[in-house]
Amino acid sequence: MSDILHVPEIFGSDVFNESVMKERLPEDAYLVWKECVTTGSQLPLDIANHIAEAMKCWAIEKGATHFTHWFQPMTGITAEKHDSFISPAGDGKVIMEFSGKELVRGEPDASSFPSGGLRATFEARGYTAWDPTSSAFIRDGSLYIPTCFFSHTGESLDKKTPLLRSMEEVSREALRILRLFGDTETRRVITCVGAEQEYFLLPKALYAQREDLRLTGRTLFGAQPPKGQELDDHYFGAIRTRVSAFMRDMDEQLWRLGVLSKTKHNESAPCQHEMAPIYTDANTACDANQLTMAVMKKCAAKHNLVCLLHEKPFAGINGSGKHNNWSLATDTGKNLFSPGKTPGQNARFLVFLAAFIAGVDEYQDMLRCTVAYAGNDHRLGANEAPPAIVSVFVGDELTAIIRSIIDGTNYEAPEKSMLRIGVDVLPAIPKDTTDRNRTSPLAFTGNKFELRTLGSSQSIAEPNIALNTIMAEELSRFADILEKADDFDTALHDLVCKTFTEHQRILFGGNGYSDEWKEEAARRGLSNMPSTAVCLPSMVSDKNIDLMVRHGIYTETEYRARYAIHQEAYNKVMGIEARTMVDMAMHQILPAALRYTRDLCDTVSAKKAWGAPCTAESDLIAKMSAQTETLYAGIEALKTVLSQLPAGSHAASMYYHDAVIPCMNTLREAADALEEMTDKSYWPYPTYSDLLYY
Ligand code: ADP
Ligand code: MG
């Protein structure tokens, strides 16, 4: 790495982006591609051939030898299978080939990806299809082609396809509304997303010594260190040299890949950091976030670090999440969540705001399910992250405006002159909505909504699919009413007023961490589902299936498959964690405790021969022995409970939640108590102090 980074030169240098296409494609091919991307129509094969040829030449010049269809199966991470460009030339030599057909369609041997029952093993083939709206790029000598992944019967097997469908859907419905406001120039409404990514960095050598970190990504044992994050001395603090070298390297790689990495800083917990990109369209943001997570892991390894993306690597220390900033903009660059200056703009803003609020209220359970993962269960509702109750924070001024619309009174802006009324019915809105509430799961921050419930390791696809689809649903209902109205202004006012009135219960500006809010939310009838096991079944309620199917995001079969995979994933993670605990407790912790106790006993015998006092040793022996009994009982109890796992995915989830987790907690308590009493040199793995204050 050279010392001076010429960022504008390297930015996007490994991406086959629009400017490269413009430069390298015959003009008509470029224009056809551009039209296909804008209108969503199919690319003719002869054009695909041109693009494939240009891509190949460009990739080979950049040193690539292989290409891969890159896809996002329902595991939530990405998958790839690399083919080289070589083709025999007949004389013992090869030429480099890549056809339009290879670009457009692939058939990875993908029988081991979860399909939620969508594919019988006898027809295990999966196909990939190029997504021409997302740029190809080069990593490690391979040309990566972003693709959708589907079964031989055409069912989607990935996270990208439904995301693209939901973006189309919200665009279509939003356009109907825009047309009603006299907008004839917008051709497309774009979902904009910026995903802030939190992560931990640990020294590789320490990580390698802990089986729990290696197998599960989090510590399953560990007594609290003498120092936690009470001094707040890490948050936004100076960045360690080693970490800053990592960050610089990571930024360079991300920039080369065209990822708009913008902000980096230390987070609240020791060893915790954050990276925020500049927002893009949701599809690009989703690809970019997957790339970011992959680059973080790889880059950390190069710096002898390990990047932990787990939601809760350490008990008692803040976990990691992702903030998903979401908004809608026109292809002409207008943000539809920007309160405007003119009455017309404000009326439009209030329509989109009302639709959003109604959608979140009606589909709060669905939104909750999109962030329900075993790892995230440690965060949501645990007084460090947003609560498991979904609510919307809009700030004081917007709240006052909504109130005045509901009550039919004039809105008086604090310290500003009274504002009167838009299209004669709606008020002008001052643009001061700085976010003063960090405890809200879903906050309006000026011109976008920030969904803060996502786990750090998850794909951002599902929450955005849900946001887009509920928005499409409400906008479509609004458009149905408004398109029929004789008096547009009155109908608009009535609609906005009715919507705010009916859905005001979802608005909350207080402390989301407090117990009072839990009680208040229950009074308001909001759902509070604090765990994955409990909340997941609501994913497939009739209402939610109906929404997804009606908007063509998923077929019922596709949607149910997601549910099955989601639940299976939870069960698998829980099983691995529980078995890892048994393994570590039995083979590492128990032997360490026994060794130390035996040495204490030897010491006592030796001291007794000398007539020396040994109260301390005797006391420790008694305590160690008692705690060892508890540990052993804990191991046996966990083993027994694991052996009685019920059949059926939902039953198993509930069983993990109700029966297995309490046993895991008991076992951990016993082990952590032993750790506190044991001579450090006996302890089998690095402690919290070692890991967090290296
Ligand atoms: P914060 O106060 O949370 O740091 P920022 O304004 O810096 O807020 O933005 C945080 C994230 O939100 C960034 O990824 C940024 O690009 C993204 N963002 C900003 N404006 C929008 C928007 N209109 N739509 C979607 N994301 C946005
Ligand atoms: Mg933020």
Short mmCIF file of C-alpha atoms in Angstrom, two decimals, residues 210 212 219-224 580-594 596 623-624 626-635 638 663-679 682-688:
data_model
loop_
_atom_site.label_atom_id
_atom_site.label_comp_id
_atom_site.label_asym_id
_atom_site.label_seq_id
_atom_site.Cartn_x
_atom_site.Cartn_y
_atom_site.Cartn_z
CA ARG A 210 -11.60 -19.62 22.20
CA ASP A 212 -16.93 -20.38 21.42
CA THR A 219 -18.38 -15.73 23.89
CA LEU A 220 -20.59 -18.28 25.60
CA PHE A 221 -18.65 -17.97 28.85
CA GLY A 222 -16.70 -15.19 30.51
CA ALA A 223 -16.81 -13.39 33.85
CA GLN A 224 -17.26 -9.63 33.70
CA THR A 580 -20.38 -25.81 22.21
CA MET A 581 -21.12 -24.92 25.81
CA VAL A 582 -21.28 -28.57 26.81
CA ASP A 583 -18.05 -29.24 24.96
CA MET A 584 -16.13 -26.36 26.51
CA ALA A 585 -17.48 -26.94 29.99
CA MET A 586 -16.72 -30.66 29.90
CA HIS A 587 -13.35 -30.59 28.17
CA GLN A 588 -11.84 -27.29 29.21
CA ILE A 589 -13.52 -25.63 32.17
CA LEU A 590 -14.15 -28.66 34.36
CA PRO A 591 -10.59 -30.04 33.90
CA ALA A 592 -9.10 -26.61 34.67
CA ALA A 593 -11.14 -26.33 37.86
CA LEU A 594 -10.14 -29.87 38.87
CA TYR A 596 -6.48 -26.05 40.30
CA LYS A 623 -15.85 -23.13 47.31
CA MET A 624 -14.20 -24.50 44.18
CA ALA A 626 -19.07 -26.74 45.52
CA GLN A 627 -19.00 -24.68 42.33
CA THR A 628 -17.51 -27.61 40.40
CA GLU A 629 -20.45 -29.74 41.50
CA THR A 630 -22.79 -27.05 40.23
CA LEU A 631 -20.89 -26.90 36.95
CA TYR A 632 -21.05 -30.63 36.48
CA ALA A 633 -24.74 -30.70 37.29
CA GLY A 634 -25.19 -27.88 34.77
CA ILE A 635 -23.43 -29.85 32.05
CA LEU A 638 -27.95 -29.17 29.47
CA CYS A 663 -29.96 -24.30 31.20
CA MET A 664 -27.32 -22.49 29.15
CA ASN A 665 -27.61 -19.51 31.49
CA THR A 666 -27.24 -21.68 34.59
CA LEU A 667 -24.19 -23.41 33.16
CA ARG A 668 -22.60 -20.11 32.25
CA GLU A 669 -23.14 -18.75 35.75
CA ALA A 670 -21.36 -21.73 37.28
CA ALA A 671 -18.44 -21.48 34.86
CA ASP A 672 -18.07 -17.73 35.30
CA ALA A 673 -18.08 -18.13 39.08
CA LEU A 674 -15.29 -20.70 38.78
CA GLU A 675 -13.33 -18.37 36.50
CA GLU A 676 -13.44 -15.71 39.21
CA MET A 677 -11.89 -18.09 41.77
CA THR A 678 -9.30 -19.82 39.61
CA ASP A 679 -5.65 -18.92 39.21
CA TYR A 682 -5.01 -22.53 34.87
CA TRP A 683 -7.79 -20.94 32.87
CA PRO A 684 -8.11 -22.57 29.44
CA TYR A 685 -8.84 -19.50 27.31
CA PRO A 686 -8.40 -15.70 27.27
CA THR A 687 -10.71 -13.80 29.61
CA TYR A 688 -12.83 -10.73 28.87
#
